[in-house]
Short mmCIF file of C-alpha atoms in Angstrom, two decimals:
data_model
loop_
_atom_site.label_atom_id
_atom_site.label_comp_id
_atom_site.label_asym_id
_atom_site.label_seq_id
_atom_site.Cartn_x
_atom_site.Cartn_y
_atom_site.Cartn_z
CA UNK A 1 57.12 -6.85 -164.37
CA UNK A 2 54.72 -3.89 -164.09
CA UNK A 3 51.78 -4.00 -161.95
CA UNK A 4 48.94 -1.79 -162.23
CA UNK A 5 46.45 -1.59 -159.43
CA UNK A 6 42.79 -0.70 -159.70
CA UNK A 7 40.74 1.29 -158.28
CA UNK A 8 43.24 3.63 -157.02
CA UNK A 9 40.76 4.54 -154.33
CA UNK A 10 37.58 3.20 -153.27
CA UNK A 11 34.65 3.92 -150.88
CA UNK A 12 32.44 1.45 -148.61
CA UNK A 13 30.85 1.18 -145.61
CA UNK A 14 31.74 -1.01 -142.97
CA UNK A 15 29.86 -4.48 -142.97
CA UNK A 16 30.43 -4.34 -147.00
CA UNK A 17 33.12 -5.83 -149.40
CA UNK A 18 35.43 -4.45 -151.39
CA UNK A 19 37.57 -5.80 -154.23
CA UNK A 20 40.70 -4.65 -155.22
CA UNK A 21 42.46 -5.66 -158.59
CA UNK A 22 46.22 -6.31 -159.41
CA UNK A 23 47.38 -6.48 -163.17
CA UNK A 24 50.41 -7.83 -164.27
CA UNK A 25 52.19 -6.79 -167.43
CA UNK A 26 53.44 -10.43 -167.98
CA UNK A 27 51.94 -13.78 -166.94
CA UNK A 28 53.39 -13.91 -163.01
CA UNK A 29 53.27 -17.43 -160.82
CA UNK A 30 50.99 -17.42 -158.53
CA UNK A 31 53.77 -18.33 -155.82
CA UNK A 32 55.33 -14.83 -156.36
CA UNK A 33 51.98 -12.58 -156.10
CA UNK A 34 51.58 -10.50 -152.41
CA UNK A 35 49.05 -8.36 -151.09
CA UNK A 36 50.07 -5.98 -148.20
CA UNK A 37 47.93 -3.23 -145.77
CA UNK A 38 50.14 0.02 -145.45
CA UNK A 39 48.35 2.22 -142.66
CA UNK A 40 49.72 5.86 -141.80
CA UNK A 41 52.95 5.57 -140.11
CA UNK A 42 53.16 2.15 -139.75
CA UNK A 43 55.77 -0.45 -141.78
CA UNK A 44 53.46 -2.46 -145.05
CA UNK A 45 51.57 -5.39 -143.32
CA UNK A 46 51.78 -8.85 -145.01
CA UNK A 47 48.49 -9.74 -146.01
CA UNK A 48 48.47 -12.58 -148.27
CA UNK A 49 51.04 -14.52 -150.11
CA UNK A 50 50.95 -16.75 -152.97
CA UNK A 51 47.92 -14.85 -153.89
CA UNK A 52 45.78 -16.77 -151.71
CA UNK A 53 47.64 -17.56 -148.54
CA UNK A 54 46.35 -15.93 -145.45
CA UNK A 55 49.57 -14.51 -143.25
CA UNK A 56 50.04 -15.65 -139.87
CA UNK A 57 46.93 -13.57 -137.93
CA UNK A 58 45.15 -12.08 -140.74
CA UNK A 59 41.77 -12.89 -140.55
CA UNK A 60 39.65 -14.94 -143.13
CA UNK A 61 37.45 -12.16 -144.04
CA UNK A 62 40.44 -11.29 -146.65
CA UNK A 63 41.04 -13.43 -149.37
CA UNK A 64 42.85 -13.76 -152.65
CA UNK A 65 42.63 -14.92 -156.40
CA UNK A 66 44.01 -14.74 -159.72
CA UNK A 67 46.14 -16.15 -162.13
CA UNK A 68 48.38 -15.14 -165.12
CA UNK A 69 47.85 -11.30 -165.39
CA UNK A 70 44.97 -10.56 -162.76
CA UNK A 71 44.52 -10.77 -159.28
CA UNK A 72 42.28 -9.98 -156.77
CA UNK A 73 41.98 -9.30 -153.44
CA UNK A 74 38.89 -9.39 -151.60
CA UNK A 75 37.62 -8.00 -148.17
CA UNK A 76 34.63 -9.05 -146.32
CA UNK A 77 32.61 -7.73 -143.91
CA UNK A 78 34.34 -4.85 -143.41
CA UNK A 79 35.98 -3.49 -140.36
CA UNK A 80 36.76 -0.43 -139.45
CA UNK A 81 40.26 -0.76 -139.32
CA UNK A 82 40.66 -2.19 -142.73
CA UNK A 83 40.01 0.84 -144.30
CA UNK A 84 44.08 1.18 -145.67
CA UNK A 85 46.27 1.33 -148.14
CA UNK A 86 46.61 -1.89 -150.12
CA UNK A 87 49.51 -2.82 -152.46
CA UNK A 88 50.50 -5.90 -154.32
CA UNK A 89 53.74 -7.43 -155.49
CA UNK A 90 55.37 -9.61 -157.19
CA UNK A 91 58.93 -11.15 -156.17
CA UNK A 92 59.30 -13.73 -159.34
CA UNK A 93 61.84 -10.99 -160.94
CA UNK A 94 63.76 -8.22 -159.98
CA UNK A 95 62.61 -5.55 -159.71
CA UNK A 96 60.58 -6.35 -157.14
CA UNK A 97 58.13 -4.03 -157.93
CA UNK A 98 54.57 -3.07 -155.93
CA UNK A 99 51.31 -1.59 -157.52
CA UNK A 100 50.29 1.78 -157.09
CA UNK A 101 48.12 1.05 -154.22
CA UNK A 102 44.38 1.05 -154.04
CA UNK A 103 42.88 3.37 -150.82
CA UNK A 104 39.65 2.11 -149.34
CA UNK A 105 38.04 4.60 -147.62
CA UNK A 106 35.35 5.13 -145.30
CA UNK A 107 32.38 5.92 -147.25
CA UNK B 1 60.85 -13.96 -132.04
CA UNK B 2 61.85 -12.24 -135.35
CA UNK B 3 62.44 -8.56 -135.23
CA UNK B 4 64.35 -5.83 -137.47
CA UNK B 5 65.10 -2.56 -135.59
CA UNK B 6 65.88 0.66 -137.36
CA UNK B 7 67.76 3.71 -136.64
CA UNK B 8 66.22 7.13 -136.28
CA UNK B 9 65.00 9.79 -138.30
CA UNK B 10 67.37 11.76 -140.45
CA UNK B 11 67.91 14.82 -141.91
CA UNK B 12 70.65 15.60 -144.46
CA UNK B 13 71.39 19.17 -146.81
CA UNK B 14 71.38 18.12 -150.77
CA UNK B 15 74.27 16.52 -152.04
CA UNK B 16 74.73 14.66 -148.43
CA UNK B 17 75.18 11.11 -147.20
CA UNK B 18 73.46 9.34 -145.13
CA UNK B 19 73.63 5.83 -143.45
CA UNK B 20 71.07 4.35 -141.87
CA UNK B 21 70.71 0.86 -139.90
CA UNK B 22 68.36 -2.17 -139.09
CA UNK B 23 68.96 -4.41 -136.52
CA UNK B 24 67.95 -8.06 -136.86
CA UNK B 25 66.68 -11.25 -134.53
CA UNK B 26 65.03 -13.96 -134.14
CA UNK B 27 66.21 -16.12 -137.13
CA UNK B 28 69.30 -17.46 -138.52
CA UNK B 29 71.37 -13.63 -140.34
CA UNK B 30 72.81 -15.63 -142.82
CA UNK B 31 69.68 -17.63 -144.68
CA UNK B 32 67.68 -14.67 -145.83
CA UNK B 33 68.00 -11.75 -148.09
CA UNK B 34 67.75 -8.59 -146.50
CA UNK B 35 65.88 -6.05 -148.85
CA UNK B 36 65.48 -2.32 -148.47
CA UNK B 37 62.06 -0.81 -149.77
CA UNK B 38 61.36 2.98 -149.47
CA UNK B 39 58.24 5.23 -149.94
CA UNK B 40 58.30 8.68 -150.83
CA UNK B 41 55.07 10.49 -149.15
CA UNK B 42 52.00 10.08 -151.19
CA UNK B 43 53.89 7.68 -153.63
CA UNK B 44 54.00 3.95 -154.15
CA UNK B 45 56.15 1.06 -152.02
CA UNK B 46 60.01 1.03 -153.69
CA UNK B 47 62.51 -1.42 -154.16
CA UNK B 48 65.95 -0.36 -154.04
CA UNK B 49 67.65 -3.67 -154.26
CA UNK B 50 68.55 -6.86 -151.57
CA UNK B 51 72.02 -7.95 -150.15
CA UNK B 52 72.12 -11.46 -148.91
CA UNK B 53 74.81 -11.71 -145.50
CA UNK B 54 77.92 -13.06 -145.42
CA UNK B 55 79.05 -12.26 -149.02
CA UNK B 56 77.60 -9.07 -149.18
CA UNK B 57 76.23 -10.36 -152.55
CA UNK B 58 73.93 -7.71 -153.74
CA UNK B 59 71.06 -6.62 -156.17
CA UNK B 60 70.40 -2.89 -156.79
CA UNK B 61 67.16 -1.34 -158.86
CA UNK B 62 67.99 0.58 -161.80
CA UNK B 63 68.66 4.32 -160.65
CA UNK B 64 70.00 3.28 -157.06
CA UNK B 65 73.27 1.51 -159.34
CA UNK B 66 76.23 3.90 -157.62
CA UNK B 67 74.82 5.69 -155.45
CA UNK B 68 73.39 3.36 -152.70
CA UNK B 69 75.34 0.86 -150.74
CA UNK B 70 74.33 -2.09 -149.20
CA UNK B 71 76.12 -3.73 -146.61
CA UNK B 72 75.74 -6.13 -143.70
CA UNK B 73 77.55 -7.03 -140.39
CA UNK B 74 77.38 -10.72 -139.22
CA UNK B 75 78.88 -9.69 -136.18
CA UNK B 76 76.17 -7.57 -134.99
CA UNK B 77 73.14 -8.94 -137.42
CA UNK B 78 72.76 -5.49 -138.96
CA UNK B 79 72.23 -4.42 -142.13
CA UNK B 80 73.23 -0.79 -143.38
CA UNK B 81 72.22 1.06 -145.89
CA UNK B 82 74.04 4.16 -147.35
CA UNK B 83 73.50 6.61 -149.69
CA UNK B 84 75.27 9.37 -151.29
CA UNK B 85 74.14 13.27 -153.50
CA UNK B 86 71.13 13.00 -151.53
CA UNK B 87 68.25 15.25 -152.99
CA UNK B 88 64.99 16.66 -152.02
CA UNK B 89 63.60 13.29 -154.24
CA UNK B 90 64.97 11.01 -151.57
CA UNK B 91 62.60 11.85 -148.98
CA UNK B 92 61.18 9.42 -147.64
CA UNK B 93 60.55 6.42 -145.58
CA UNK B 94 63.15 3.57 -145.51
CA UNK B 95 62.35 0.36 -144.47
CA UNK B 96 64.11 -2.95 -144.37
CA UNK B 97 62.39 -6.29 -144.69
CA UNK B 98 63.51 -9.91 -145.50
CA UNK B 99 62.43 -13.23 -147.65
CA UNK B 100 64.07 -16.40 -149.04
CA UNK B 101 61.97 -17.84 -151.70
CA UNK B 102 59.25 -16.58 -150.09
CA UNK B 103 57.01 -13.63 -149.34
CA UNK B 104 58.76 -9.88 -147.34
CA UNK B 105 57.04 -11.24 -144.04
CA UNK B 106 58.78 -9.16 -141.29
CA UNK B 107 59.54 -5.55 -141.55
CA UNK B 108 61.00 -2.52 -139.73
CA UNK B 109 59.23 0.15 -138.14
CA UNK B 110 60.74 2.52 -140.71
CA UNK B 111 63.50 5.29 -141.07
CA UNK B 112 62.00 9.01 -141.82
CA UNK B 113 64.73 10.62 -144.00
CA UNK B 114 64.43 13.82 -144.96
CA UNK B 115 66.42 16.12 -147.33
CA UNK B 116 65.75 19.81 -147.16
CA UNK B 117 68.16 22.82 -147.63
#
């Protein structure tokens, strides 16, 4: 399974949101669809799982959607440190493969 | 609390080997798969494939098939990770994380390895 992130970058401004899309090249559960933060030189930070599952401490201005072949991930109210590296994946098949990433930068 | 520890940097000549090492606690060794994930710099999150412990039972991505190795130690809740003919195209950042059914909730803090003649 293929997934193909878009934007691969994006500028905001704190206070606004930003969406982030994750296409599947097949129809993926739901259950196996995961959205992590990757910051410089730190380990990928579990976000959300089962597309719309809020990790343990990750506040609930992130949030998740999608079905089938599309996802999304949405941030509100942004903060400055959310500006990251985002990536989703999917663990229904190996390969376990992750998106490209989408960058959200400081406008 | 669960944790997975990593060894150091590394840095190998082409056509090296290299084995690196993450340390687990926290939760029960045996009842998760262990994965390891890598990301070149300026390139995408990588699986390389998952070994589940005590069994050694393992799962490798196409183009790691022979030339990585995953083991683990039950003894020492460690997983290991080798690999062999390193090239420049295997720098990167290593990391280990876990799941079972589930999502790659805990991570390492990452192993730098870098290849350079």
């Amino acid at each position: 399974i293929v997934l193909t992130q878009s934007p691969a970058s994006l500028s905001s401004s704190p206070g606004e949101s930003a969406t982030l899309s994750c296409r599947a090249s097949q129809s993926l559960s739901i259950t196996y669809l995961t959205w992590f933060q990757v910051k410089s030189g730190q380990a990928p930070r579990l976000l959300l799982y089962g597309a719309s599952n809020r990790a343990a401490g990750v506040p609930d201005r992130f949030s998740g959607s999608g079905s089938g072949t599309d996802f999304i991930l949405t941030i509100s109210r942004l903060e400055p440190e959310d500006f990251a590296v985002y990536y989703c994946q999917q663990f229904a098949s190996s390969p376990y493969n992750f998106g490209q990433g989408t960058k959200l930068e400081i406008k | 609390q669960v944790q997975l520890v990593q060894s150091g940097a590394e840095v190998r000549k082409p056509g090296a080997s290299v084995r690196i090492s993450c340390r687990t606690s926290g939760y029960t060794f045996s009842s998760q798969w262990l994965h390891w994930v890598r990301q070149a710099p300026g390139q995408r999150l990588e699986w390389m494939g998952r070994v589940m412990p005590s069994g050694d039972n393992t799962v490798h991505a196409q183009g790691f098939q022979g030339r990585v190795t995953m083991t683990t130690d039950t003894s020492t809740r460690t997983l290991y990770l080798e690999m062999g003919n390193l090239t420049v195209a295997d720098t990167a950042v290593y990391y280990c994380t876990r799941n079972w059914q589930g999502p790659f909730d805990y991570w390492g803090q990452g192993t730098p390895i870098t290849v350079s003649s």
